[in-house]
Tab-separated table of C-alpha atoms in Angstrom:
chain	number	residue	atom	x	y	z
A	1	MET	CA	-64.770	-29.726	49.035
A	2	GLY	CA	-65.970	-31.309	45.594
A	3	ALA	CA	-65.338	-30.668	42.010
A	4	ASP	CA	-65.641	-26.926	40.609
A	5	GLY	CA	-65.495	-25.250	44.061
A	6	PRO	CA	-64.147	-21.610	44.490
A	7	THR	CA	-60.740	-22.711	45.838
A	8	ALA	CA	-58.484	-22.919	42.593
A	9	ALA	CA	-55.829	-24.880	44.621
A	10	HIS	CA	-55.611	-28.520	43.863
A	11	PRO	CA	-54.642	-31.413	46.143
A	12	PRO	CA	-52.080	-33.925	45.541
A	13	GLN	CA	-52.652	-36.475	42.701
A	14	ALA	CA	-52.845	-39.877	43.330
A	15	ASP	CA	-49.651	-41.373	44.366
A	16	SER	CA	-48.480	-43.389	41.150
A	17	SER	CA	-45.578	-44.645	43.250
A	18	ARG	CA	-48.106	-47.169	45.121
A	19	PRO	CA	-50.453	-48.562	42.504
A	20	PRO	CA	-52.974	-50.828	44.257
A	21	ASP	CA	-51.979	-54.549	44.072
A	22	SER	CA	-54.412	-56.208	41.972
A	23	ALA	CA	-54.370	-59.827	43.978
A	24	HIS	CA	-54.717	-57.956	47.229
A	25	LEU	CA	-57.647	-55.758	46.022
A	26	ALA	CA	-59.472	-58.872	44.306
A	27	CYS	CA	-59.338	-60.887	47.777
A	28	ALA	CA	-60.329	-58.026	49.872
A	29	LEU	CA	-63.211	-57.165	47.510
A	30	SER	CA	-64.325	-60.503	47.520
A	31	ARG	CA	-64.794	-60.526	51.060
A	32	ILE	CA	-66.381	-57.042	51.184
A	33	LEU	CA	-68.787	-57.672	48.221
A	34	GLY	CA	-69.567	-61.411	49.265
A	35	THR	CA	-68.722	-62.769	46.042
A	36	PRO	CA	-65.751	-64.089	44.363
A	37	VAL	CA	-63.712	-61.244	42.293
A	38	HIS	CA	-61.505	-62.467	39.578
A	39	GLU	CA	-59.962	-59.191	38.519
A	40	VAL	CA	-59.898	-55.293	39.305
A	41	ALA	CA	-59.394	-52.772	36.890
A	42	VAL	CA	-58.085	-49.508	38.858
A	43	SER	CA	-58.660	-45.800	37.266
A	44	THR	CA	-58.068	-42.506	38.706
A	45	LEU	CA	-61.192	-40.189	38.737
A	46	ALA	CA	-61.027	-36.487	38.573
A	47	GLY	CA	-62.628	-34.041	40.782
A	48	GLY	CA	-61.265	-35.215	44.395
A	49	ALA	CA	-60.503	-31.868	46.046
A	50	SER	CA	-59.620	-33.379	49.235
A	51	ARG	CA	-58.927	-37.007	48.647
A	52	GLU	CA	-57.899	-39.344	45.976
A	53	ILE	CA	-60.642	-40.826	44.180
A	54	LEU	CA	-60.202	-44.325	42.527
A	55	ARG	CA	-62.867	-46.387	40.308
A	56	PHE	CA	-62.727	-50.338	40.839
A	57	ASP	CA	-64.341	-52.494	38.048
A	58	ALA	CA	-64.587	-55.560	39.905
A	59	ARG	CA	-64.971	-58.684	37.409
A	60	THR	CA	-67.148	-61.478	38.974
A	61	THR	CA	-69.027	-64.560	37.800
A	62	ASP	CA	-72.106	-62.282	37.681
A	63	GLY	CA	-70.406	-59.536	35.629
A	64	THR	CA	-68.684	-56.537	36.460
A	65	ARG	CA	-69.304	-54.433	39.706
A	66	THR	CA	-68.273	-50.836	39.802
A	67	CYS	CA	-67.436	-49.087	42.887
A	68	VAL	CA	-65.724	-45.868	44.000
A	69	LEU	CA	-62.900	-45.469	46.661
A	70	ARG	CA	-62.475	-42.262	48.291
A	71	ALA	CA	-59.210	-42.464	50.070
A	72	ASP	CA	-56.913	-40.021	52.196
A	73	HIS	CA	-53.785	-39.003	50.387
A	74	ARG	CA	-50.668	-40.863	51.941
A	75	GLY	CA	-49.176	-38.358	54.626
A	76	ASN	CA	-52.634	-36.821	55.077
A	77	GLU	CA	-54.685	-39.772	56.862
A	78	ALA	CA	-57.471	-38.681	59.182
A	79	PRO	CA	-58.881	-41.939	60.246
A	80	GLU	CA	-61.419	-40.299	62.696
A	81	ALA	CA	-62.923	-38.004	60.053
A	82	ASN	CA	-63.292	-41.118	57.801
A	83	ALA	CA	-64.989	-43.019	60.373
A	84	ALA	CA	-67.161	-40.178	61.054
A	85	GLU	CA	-68.222	-39.544	57.315
A	86	ALA	CA	-68.752	-43.397	57.014
A	87	ALA	CA	-71.398	-43.224	59.703
A	88	VAL	CA	-72.866	-40.007	58.394
A	89	LEU	CA	-73.364	-41.819	54.821
A	90	ALA	CA	-74.947	-44.880	56.538
A	91	ALA	CA	-77.616	-42.731	58.412
A	92	ALA	CA	-78.116	-40.648	55.132
A	93	GLY	CA	-78.586	-44.054	52.980
A	94	HIS	CA	-81.077	-45.134	55.465
A	95	ALA	CA	-82.942	-42.132	55.294
A	96	GLU	CA	-83.274	-42.341	51.847
A	97	VAL	CA	-81.252	-39.147	50.908
A	98	PRO	CA	-80.105	-39.520	47.542
A	99	CYS	CA	-76.392	-40.546	47.857
A	100	ALA	CA	-73.846	-42.867	46.988
A	101	ARG	CA	-74.567	-45.947	49.241
A	102	LEU	CA	-71.846	-46.781	51.514
A	103	ILE	CA	-70.307	-50.397	50.817
A	104	HIS	CA	-67.555	-50.472	53.347
A	105	ASP	CA	-65.702	-48.322	55.828
A	106	ASP	CA	-62.329	-48.991	55.285
A	107	THR	CA	-60.832	-46.610	57.904
A	108	ALA	CA	-58.344	-49.421	58.597
A	109	GLY	CA	-56.921	-48.803	55.383
A	110	GLU	CA	-57.061	-52.462	54.037
A	111	LEU	CA	-57.669	-51.714	50.336
A	112	ILE	CA	-54.595	-49.172	49.549
A	113	GLY	CA	-53.326	-48.481	52.738
A	114	THR	CA	-54.952	-45.195	53.803
A	115	PRO	CA	-58.518	-44.806	55.509
A	116	ALA	CA	-61.022	-44.875	52.588
A	117	LEU	CA	-64.640	-45.126	52.061
A	118	LEU	CA	-66.034	-47.914	49.304
A	119	LEU	CA	-69.081	-46.491	47.711
A	120	GLU	CA	-71.352	-47.546	45.202
A	121	HIS	CA	-70.834	-45.753	41.572
A	122	VAL	CA	-73.264	-43.126	40.719
A	123	THR	CA	-73.512	-42.121	37.002
A	124	GLY	CA	-73.701	-38.424	36.338
A	125	GLU	CA	-71.970	-35.168	36.176
A	126	ALA	CA	-70.732	-32.995	39.205
A	127	ILE	CA	-69.105	-29.974	37.218
A	128	ALA	CA	-71.358	-27.034	38.151
A	129	ARG	CA	-70.846	-25.037	34.760
A	130	ARG	CA	-71.745	-27.947	32.609
A	131	ILE	CA	-74.807	-28.684	34.492
A	132	LEU	CA	-75.842	-25.081	34.302
A	133	ARG	CA	-74.933	-24.738	30.624
A	134	ASP	CA	-75.055	-27.945	28.762
A	135	GLU	CA	-78.069	-28.886	26.754
A	136	ARG	CA	-78.325	-32.271	27.939
A	137	PHE	CA	-79.117	-30.917	31.243
A	138	ALA	CA	-81.844	-28.865	30.370
A	139	ALA	CA	-84.642	-31.083	31.889
A	140	ALA	CA	-82.404	-31.540	34.984
A	141	ARG	CA	-82.045	-27.740	35.648
A	142	THR	CA	-85.792	-27.363	35.720
A	143	ALA	CA	-86.146	-30.445	37.930
A	144	LEU	CA	-83.053	-29.585	40.325
A	145	PRO	CA	-84.581	-26.894	42.661
A	146	ASP	CA	-87.284	-29.182	43.886
A	147	ASP	CA	-84.808	-32.164	44.002
A	148	LEU	CA	-82.496	-30.240	46.084
A	149	ALA	CA	-85.424	-29.093	48.588
A	150	ARG	CA	-86.448	-32.855	49.000
A	151	ALA	CA	-82.870	-33.881	49.655
A	152	ALA	CA	-82.198	-31.137	52.116
A	153	ALA	CA	-85.465	-32.027	53.659
A	154	ARG	CA	-84.413	-35.556	53.973
A	155	ILE	CA	-80.960	-34.555	55.507
A	156	HIS	CA	-82.540	-32.437	58.171
A	157	ALA	CA	-84.793	-35.206	59.224
A	158	ILE	CA	-81.913	-37.271	60.353
A	159	ALA	CA	-81.742	-36.802	64.142
A	160	PRO	CA	-78.715	-36.185	66.059
A	161	ALA	CA	-79.032	-39.468	67.808
A	162	ALA	CA	-79.036	-41.187	64.494
A	163	VAL	CA	-75.447	-40.178	64.007
A	164	ALA	CA	-74.226	-40.183	67.315
A	165	ARG	CA	-71.292	-42.553	66.890
A	166	ALA	CA	-69.861	-39.961	64.440
A	167	GLU	CA	-69.310	-37.497	67.230
A	168	LEU	CA	-69.916	-34.715	65.160
A	169	THR	CA	-69.042	-30.970	65.978
A	170	ARG	CA	-71.982	-28.820	66.818
A	171	LEU	CA	-72.076	-25.220	65.487
A	172	SER	CA	-73.652	-23.565	68.450
A	173	ASP	CA	-72.695	-19.830	67.572
A	174	PRO	CA	-72.198	-19.101	64.050
A	175	VAL	CA	-71.118	-15.635	64.305
A	176	GLU	CA	-68.440	-16.375	67.067
A	177	ARG	CA	-66.996	-19.247	65.101
A	178	LEU	CA	-66.438	-16.743	62.177
A	179	ALA	CA	-65.096	-13.944	64.481
A	180	ALA	CA	-62.669	-16.290	66.073
A	181	ASP	CA	-61.412	-17.572	62.742
A	182	TYR	CA	-61.178	-13.751	61.702
A	183	ARG	CA	-59.011	-13.015	64.536
A	184	GLU	CA	-56.722	-15.952	63.933
A	185	ILE	CA	-55.761	-14.933	60.301
A	186	GLY	CA	-54.730	-11.225	61.650
A	187	ILE	CA	-55.520	-9.428	58.609
A	188	VAL	CA	-57.501	-6.470	59.133
A	189	ARG	CA	-60.617	-6.157	56.748
A	190	PRO	CA	-63.040	-3.519	57.784
A	191	VAL	CA	-65.895	-4.965	55.560
A	192	ILE	CA	-65.647	-8.235	57.552
A	193	GLU	CA	-65.603	-6.403	60.653
A	194	VAL	CA	-68.980	-4.739	59.793
A	195	SER	CA	-70.439	-7.670	58.372
A	196	LEU	CA	-69.550	-9.733	61.650
A	197	ARG	CA	-71.106	-6.789	63.703
A	198	ARG	CA	-74.334	-7.007	61.468
A	199	LEU	CA	-74.887	-10.624	61.597
A	200	ALA	CA	-74.657	-10.451	65.207
A	201	GLU	CA	-77.143	-7.798	65.531
A	202	THR	CA	-79.746	-9.620	63.008
A	203	ARG	CA	-79.393	-13.178	64.008
A	204	PRO	CA	-82.592	-15.022	63.533
A	205	PRO	CA	-84.070	-17.459	65.652
A	206	ALA	CA	-82.883	-21.002	65.304
A	207	GLY	CA	-84.733	-23.234	62.833
A	208	GLY	CA	-83.916	-26.166	65.227
A	209	GLU	CA	-81.266	-28.732	65.328
A	210	SER	CA	-80.613	-31.252	62.918
A	211	LEU	CA	-77.881	-32.925	60.826
A	212	VAL	CA	-76.357	-30.488	58.683
A	213	HIS	CA	-74.465	-31.414	55.316
A	214	GLY	CA	-72.084	-28.410	55.628
A	215	ASP	CA	-71.169	-28.167	51.886
A	216	PHE	CA	-74.575	-28.729	50.033
A	217	ARG	CA	-73.989	-26.949	46.722
A	218	LEU	CA	-73.311	-27.497	42.967
A	219	GLY	CA	-69.876	-29.023	42.731
A	220	ASN	CA	-71.060	-31.588	45.470
A	221	LEU	CA	-73.998	-33.212	43.667
A	222	MET	CA	-74.197	-35.627	41.137
A	223	VAL	CA	-76.690	-34.769	38.373
A	224	ASP	CA	-77.988	-36.829	35.657
A	225	GLU	CA	-80.384	-35.899	32.726
A	226	SER	CA	-83.418	-36.067	34.986
A	227	GLY	CA	-82.300	-34.237	37.864
A	228	LEU	CA	-80.369	-35.056	41.168
A	229	ALA	CA	-78.751	-38.239	41.444
A	230	ALA	CA	-76.720	-38.073	44.551
A	231	VAL	CA	-75.389	-35.793	47.376
A	232	LEU	CA	-71.443	-35.939	47.555
A	233	ASP	CA	-68.964	-35.017	49.701
A	234	TRP	CA	-70.282	-35.413	53.482
A	235	GLU	CA	-66.773	-34.514	55.241
A	236	LEU	CA	-68.269	-31.286	56.487
A	237	ALA	CA	-71.197	-32.627	58.254
A	238	HIS	CA	-72.110	-31.372	61.702
A	239	LEU	CA	-75.058	-30.605	63.911
A	240	GLY	CA	-76.564	-27.345	63.804
A	241	ASP	CA	-79.416	-24.961	62.311
A	242	PRO	CA	-80.981	-26.711	59.083
A	243	ASP	CA	-81.310	-23.159	57.452
A	244	GLU	CA	-77.523	-23.343	57.269
A	245	ASP	CA	-77.498	-25.818	54.355
A	246	LEU	CA	-80.246	-23.774	52.501
A	247	GLY	CA	-78.612	-20.521	52.649
A	248	TYR	CA	-75.221	-21.988	51.819
A	249	LEU	CA	-76.979	-23.314	48.778
A	250	CYS	CA	-77.710	-19.602	47.496
A	251	MET	CA	-74.334	-18.261	48.191
A	252	ARG	CA	-73.338	-16.459	44.997
A	253	ALA	CA	-70.046	-18.081	44.557
A	254	TRP	CA	-72.032	-21.555	44.218
A	255	ARG	CA	-74.118	-20.263	41.466
A	256	PHE	CA	-71.236	-20.100	39.145
A	257	GLY	CA	-72.762	-17.346	36.808
A	258	GLY	CA	-76.274	-18.809	37.160
A	259	LEU	CA	-79.091	-16.118	37.457
A	260	GLY	CA	-81.347	-18.022	40.077
A	261	GLU	CA	-80.819	-17.430	43.636
A	262	VAL	CA	-80.855	-21.277	44.230
A	263	ALA	CA	-77.937	-22.777	43.054
A	264	GLY	CA	-77.895	-20.494	40.052
A	265	LEU	CA	-81.175	-22.080	38.969
A	266	GLY	CA	-84.148	-21.316	41.102
A	267	ASP	CA	-86.466	-18.682	42.830
A	268	LEU	CA	-85.668	-18.845	46.787
A	269	ASP	CA	-89.335	-18.538	48.106
A	270	ALA	CA	-90.449	-21.314	45.616
A	271	PHE	CA	-87.357	-23.399	46.674
A	272	LEU	CA	-88.501	-22.894	50.525
A	273	ASP	CA	-92.179	-23.618	49.629
A	274	ALA	CA	-90.853	-27.140	48.129
A	275	TYR	CA	-88.846	-27.587	51.053
A	276	ALA	CA	-91.818	-26.980	53.413
A	277	GLU	CA	-93.734	-29.582	51.567
A	278	ALA	CA	-91.459	-32.242	51.957
A	279	SER	CA	-90.144	-31.520	55.547
A	280	GLY	CA	-93.415	-30.139	57.268
A	281	ARG	CA	-91.496	-26.630	58.100
A	282	ARG	CA	-91.516	-23.485	56.121
A	283	PRO	CA	-88.230	-21.653	56.756
A	284	ASP	CA	-88.288	-17.988	57.136
A	285	THR	CA	-86.973	-16.325	53.976
A	286	ALA	CA	-85.169	-13.517	55.912
A	287	ALA	CA	-83.368	-16.256	58.196
A	288	VAL	CA	-82.365	-18.359	54.977
A	289	ARG	CA	-80.841	-14.848	53.507
A	290	TRP	CA	-78.846	-14.198	56.890
A	291	TRP	CA	-77.391	-17.860	56.499
A	292	GLN	CA	-76.487	-16.998	52.797
A	293	ALA	CA	-74.746	-13.792	54.343
A	294	ARG	CA	-73.051	-15.736	56.806
A	295	ALA	CA	-71.815	-18.328	54.309
A	296	THR	CA	-70.280	-15.228	52.288
A	297	LEU	CA	-68.769	-14.021	55.230
A	298	TRP	CA	-67.316	-17.540	55.750
A	299	TRP	CA	-65.775	-17.725	52.376
A	300	ALA	CA	-64.442	-14.290	52.578
A	301	ILE	CA	-62.134	-15.251	55.530
A	302	GLY	CA	-61.814	-18.540	53.862
A	303	THR	CA	-59.819	-16.781	50.782
A	304	LEU	CA	-57.589	-15.059	53.096
A	305	ARG	CA	-56.776	-18.430	54.991
A	306	GLN	CA	-56.050	-20.094	51.367
A	307	MET	CA	-53.934	-17.147	50.651
A	308	GLN	CA	-51.870	-17.718	53.929
A	309	ARG	CA	-51.171	-21.247	53.108
A	310	ALA	CA	-49.016	-20.155	50.253
A	311	HIS	CA	-45.153	-20.207	50.574
A	312	GLU	CA	-42.262	-20.045	47.893
A	313	GLU	CA	-41.890	-24.101	48.087
A	314	HIS	CA	-45.794	-24.557	47.715
A	315	PRO	CA	-46.378	-26.103	44.211
A	316	ASN	CA	-49.886	-24.008	44.311
A	317	GLU	CA	-48.279	-20.941	45.450
A	318	LEU	CA	-49.635	-18.712	42.740
A	319	GLU	CA	-53.057	-19.998	42.978
A	320	LEU	CA	-53.403	-19.700	46.500
A	321	LEU	CA	-52.267	-16.301	46.478
A	322	ALA	CA	-54.566	-15.306	43.763
A	323	ILE	CA	-57.477	-16.787	45.833
A	324	GLY	CA	-56.677	-13.961	48.509
A	325	ARG	CA	-57.703	-11.295	45.877
A	326	ARG	CA	-61.317	-13.092	45.643
A	327	CYS	CA	-61.947	-11.630	49.052
A	328	ALA	CA	-63.314	-8.429	47.456
A	329	GLU	CA	-66.084	-10.433	45.717
A	330	GLN	CA	-67.215	-11.711	48.693
A	331	GLU	CA	-67.012	-8.164	50.309
A	332	HIS	CA	-68.838	-6.687	47.609
A	333	ASP	CA	-71.800	-9.398	47.765
A	334	LEU	CA	-71.801	-8.800	51.959
A	335	LEU	CA	-72.642	-5.176	51.478
A	336	ARG	CA	-75.427	-6.061	49.108
A	337	LEU	CA	-76.763	-8.615	51.484
A	338	LEU	CA	-76.467	-6.772	54.535
A	339	PHE	CA	-76.355	-2.923	54.063
A	340	ALA	CA	-78.507	-2.570	50.697
A	341	ASP	CA	-80.232	0.456	52.244
A	342	HIS	CA	-77.151	2.396	52.793
A	343	LEU	CA	-75.641	1.897	49.261
A	344	ALA	CA	-75.989	4.587	46.816
A	345	PRO	CA	-77.214	3.517	43.292
A	346	ALA	CA	-74.981	1.260	41.286
A	347	PRO	CA	-72.704	3.265	38.807
A	348	GLU	CA	-73.287	2.823	35.192
A	349	ALA	CA	-71.680	-0.530	33.941
A	350	HIS	CA	-68.573	0.267	31.829
A	351	PRO	CA	-68.121	-2.154	28.889
A	352	ASP	CA	-64.543	-1.958	28.740
A	353	ALA	CA	-63.122	-3.925	31.733
A	354	ASP	CA	-60.166	-1.722	31.779
A	355	SER	CA	-62.013	1.582	31.889
A	356	LEU	CA	-62.020	3.519	35.340
A	357	PRO	CA	-64.678	2.424	37.576
A	358	THR	CA	-66.724	4.566	39.744
A	359	GLY	CA	-67.458	3.944	43.548
A	360	SER	CA	-70.642	4.200	45.126
A	361	GLY	CA	-72.342	7.056	43.188
A	362	GLY	CA	-69.256	7.721	40.921
A	363	PRO	CA	-65.927	9.617	41.387
A	364	SER	CA	-66.888	12.990	40.262
A	365	PRO	CA	-64.007	15.144	38.874
A	366	ALA	CA	-64.396	17.544	41.810
A	367	VAL	CA	-63.815	14.567	44.252
A	368	THR	CA	-60.582	13.476	42.687
A	369	ALA	CA	-59.539	17.155	42.413
A	370	ASP	CA	-60.248	17.828	46.130
A	371	ALA	CA	-57.970	14.690	46.936
A	372	ALA	CA	-55.385	15.650	44.735
A	373	HIS	CA	-55.252	19.372	46.040
A	374	GLY	CA	-55.699	18.637	49.868
A	375	ALA	CA	-59.473	20.059	50.089
A	376	HIS	CA	-59.932	17.697	52.784
A	377	ALA	CA	-58.090	17.883	56.019
A	378	ALA	CA	-55.193	15.453	56.171
A	379	PRO	CA	-56.009	12.734	58.556
A	380	SER	CA	-53.344	11.184	61.371
A	381	GLY	CA	-51.344	8.360	60.277
A	382	PRO	CA	-49.528	7.122	56.958
A	383	ALA	CA	-51.031	8.142	53.666
A	384	LEU	CA	-52.877	5.233	51.983
A	385	THR	CA	-50.674	3.364	49.423
A	386	ALA	CA	-51.563	0.797	46.767
A	387	ASP	CA	-50.460	-2.095	48.803
A	388	ASP	CA	-52.724	-0.954	51.699
A	389	LEU	CA	-55.834	-0.672	49.186
A	390	PHE	CA	-55.631	-3.572	46.883
A	391	SER	CA	-53.765	-6.327	48.958
A	392	ALA	CA	-53.796	-8.679	50.198
A	393	PRO	CA	-51.466	-10.347	48.104
A	394	THR	CA	-49.666	-7.208	47.221
A	395	ALA	CA	-48.847	-7.026	43.368
A	396	ASP	CA	-45.238	-7.583	43.988
A	397	GLU	CA	-46.127	-10.765	45.755
A	398	LEU	CA	-47.992	-12.092	43.075
A	399	LEU	CA	-45.545	-11.134	40.618
A	400	GLY	CA	-42.892	-12.982	42.595
A	401	ALA	CA	-44.885	-16.073	42.653
A	402	LEU	CA	-45.851	-16.025	38.753
A	403	SER	CA	-41.839	-15.539	38.352
A	404	ARG	CA	-41.253	-18.714	40.652
A	405	TRP	CA	-43.956	-20.596	38.840
A	406	LEU	CA	-42.546	-19.818	35.337
A	407	THR	CA	-38.950	-20.787	36.481
A	408	ARG	CA	-40.085	-24.024	38.331
A	409	ASP	CA	-42.998	-25.256	36.030
A	410	VAL	CA	-42.291	-23.698	32.547
A	411	VAL	CA	-38.661	-22.944	32.157
A	412	ALA	CA	-37.319	-26.026	34.319
A	413	GLY	CA	-40.627	-28.062	33.935
A	414	ASP	CA	-41.435	-31.349	32.123
A	415	GLY	CA	-43.637	-29.929	29.609
A	416	SER	CA	-46.826	-30.969	31.604
A	417	VAL	CA	-48.163	-27.238	32.374
A	418	THR	CA	-51.824	-27.477	32.431
A	419	ALA	CA	-54.332	-25.184	30.719
A	420	PHE	CA	-55.840	-24.362	34.094
A	421	ARG	CA	-52.573	-23.097	35.375
A	422	GLY	CA	-51.897	-21.294	32.630
A	423	ARG	CA	-55.239	-19.479	32.985
A	424	VAL	CA	-54.355	-18.667	36.570
A	425	ALA	CA	-50.788	-17.096	35.349
A	426	ARG	CA	-52.861	-15.154	32.747
A	427	ASN	CA	-55.414	-13.675	35.374
A	428	VAL	CA	-52.598	-12.769	37.769
A	429	VAL	CA	-50.919	-10.867	34.997
A	430	ASP	CA	-54.223	-9.244	33.838
A	431	LEU	CA	-55.038	-8.237	37.537
A	432	VAL	CA	-51.506	-6.382	38.082
A	433	ARG	CA	-51.841	-4.568	34.642
A	434	ARG	CA	-55.283	-3.303	35.679
A	435	GLN	CA	-54.177	-2.474	39.231
A	436	ARG	CA	-51.254	-0.470	37.877
A	437	SER	CA	-53.647	1.432	35.415
A	438	LEU	CA	-56.203	2.293	38.072
A	439	GLU	CA	-54.155	3.139	41.059
A	440	PRO	CA	-53.990	6.799	40.883
A	441	ALA	CA	-57.560	7.328	40.715
A	442	ALA	CA	-58.485	4.776	43.197
A	443	LEU	CA	-56.183	5.952	45.686
A	444	ALA	CA	-57.361	9.751	45.288
A	445	GLU	CA	-61.023	8.629	45.549
A	446	VAL	CA	-60.668	6.206	48.562
A	447	SER	CA	-58.141	8.657	50.499
A	448	ALA	CA	-60.797	11.354	49.958
A	449	GLY	CA	-63.514	9.302	51.503
A	450	LEU	CA	-61.130	8.146	54.406
A	451	ALA	CA	-60.183	11.895	54.774
A	452	ARG	CA	-63.821	13.041	55.465
A	453	LEU	CA	-64.012	10.247	57.981
A	454	GLY	CA	-60.952	11.299	59.665
A	455	VAL	CA	-58.947	8.037	59.088
A	456	ALA	CA	-55.936	7.424	56.761
A	457	GLY	CA	-56.251	3.834	56.140
A	458	GLU	CA	-58.056	0.261	56.796
A	459	HIS	CA	-56.780	-0.085	60.340
A	460	GLY	CA	-58.285	3.585	61.321
A	461	LEU	CA	-61.624	2.585	59.524
A	462	ALA	CA	-61.830	-0.701	61.410
A	463	GLN	CA	-61.210	1.008	64.562
A	464	LEU	CA	-64.197	3.486	63.782
A	465	ILE	CA	-66.414	0.396	63.300
A	466	ARG	CA	-65.329	-1.119	66.555
A	467	GLU	CA	-66.072	1.975	68.383
A	468	CYS	CA	-69.165	3.172	66.710
A	469	ALA	CA	-72.234	3.218	68.821
A	470	ASP	CA	-74.937	4.783	66.668
A	471	PRO	CA	-76.202	2.742	63.657
A	472	ALA	CA	-76.541	6.069	61.745
A	473	ASP	CA	-72.907	6.673	62.369
A	474	LEU	CA	-71.975	3.132	61.253
A	475	ALA	CA	-74.455	3.473	58.044
A	476	ALA	CA	-72.146	6.497	57.037
A	477	LEU	CA	-69.378	4.423	56.523
A	478	ILE	CA	-70.818	1.783	54.173
A	479	PRO	CA	-70.450	4.191	50.997
A	480	VAL	CA	-66.572	4.498	51.739
A	481	LEU	CA	-66.360	0.644	52.293
A	482	ASP	CA	-68.229	0.094	49.162
A	483	THR	CA	-66.025	2.519	47.183
A	484	ALA	CA	-62.850	0.681	48.142
A	485	THR	CA	-64.406	-2.611	47.537
A	486	ARG	CA	-65.246	-1.581	43.896
A	487	TRP	CA	-61.832	-0.633	43.284
A	488	ARG	CA	-60.381	-3.905	44.441
A	489	LEU	CA	-63.023	-5.856	42.460
A	490	ARG	CA	-62.228	-3.510	39.285
A	491	THR	CA	-58.809	-5.073	39.620
A	492	SER	CA	-59.089	-8.564	40.818
A	493	ASN	CA	-62.614	-9.559	38.766
A	494	PRO	CA	-64.348	-6.765	36.800
A	495	ALA	CA	-66.988	-9.190	35.722
A	496	HIS	CA	-68.304	-9.785	39.110
A	497	LEU	CA	-69.472	-6.110	39.017
A	498	GLN	CA	-71.207	-6.735	35.759
A	499	GLU	CA	-73.050	-10.255	36.810
A	500	THR	CA	-76.421	-10.082	38.582
């Protein structure tokens, strides 16, 4: 992924133990660029979430030529993927998609020893929050929705045959792919289960088959003061329904707090009209929103996958565990995308982030009292606990990772702790503090809702979803799911409840 994505974990930084040999680079670049290179200045660029990114300023007789090298990290080489991305980039450049032009496919690792792509340097900004907020991008924000529509249309005009040598995967069943991923993680989340079911029931007709970028969003776009400069990061390209890219762009996580449905900037119907003008096909708005929901579900599962990567020796253990709690944001959005008709009116917003939230319709004193005094028949199975309701991960797992981070990186560290990692630690402390404060009321309300359904916990609720044949019965489960999700979100990221 590109810069400013939702995964807070960072990859290894450029391996300073293997600085590129200047003489070797000058010789290799002379051959690749077709002109004598006398000297090469090398610097590391920020923002590479999956690869090392180096800037080469090559001094030639005619002046300085700037290039960018995107290289696999040593020990994490993927030559087949590198070659595939090179083929896709070449096709995109030929189709006049705004992108960094491929200069050289260095899958062989000639330049620095690992598979890499040598690209033209593109000037601009890729950090989404700057693009959405800085005054210098005001004109770009106006232009971007139409720019993105035209760029997407050009990508989708690339026929599968044009990228045949990339041997791209084909997303033939987008729901089953997610269902398989969910089964693999082995964590029970009823909102994910009910969302998989609804997506399968409402899947729209395919919008055709084309090249799909696969990660088309702010953070993977280079933007200058006038608008879109380049589409970046093509490593997730595959064959599939072109509407996938359009829905993915609209996912709430990729709006970075912006109010527009399209990348935080624009109106969806206007964007689709611009896409139709450029492509000759007007996507169905409902179909694109289906793909938006599918992307949201993909990331809900993705947060749990990231969490499962954590272990005590991982340098990013705390960040990875904290990402697991972001699943609640996606679950909240999924319920609104797929079950809006079955949700109670949103409760009144609380200005104090630590004040007690309400679930769908609010936790009345009677509901809390009923739960506390056993007014509802106790369901079979163990009683709901805080770890059941608020995981994964549990509060103790987060505190354990925080303690290890403080010991390793702060107490025994070299003083180079970043502000980013400090913010992650602060957020974990605030999360656990909020959870401890909210646990009694949350357990009372959610337990009462589960008791009315005759179950005690998430496993029982998931079983109800699997066995439910009547859509009306399934709809009756949604308010309980929403109540639990709101409590989780109130602990992990209460601001998400307030944003529109």
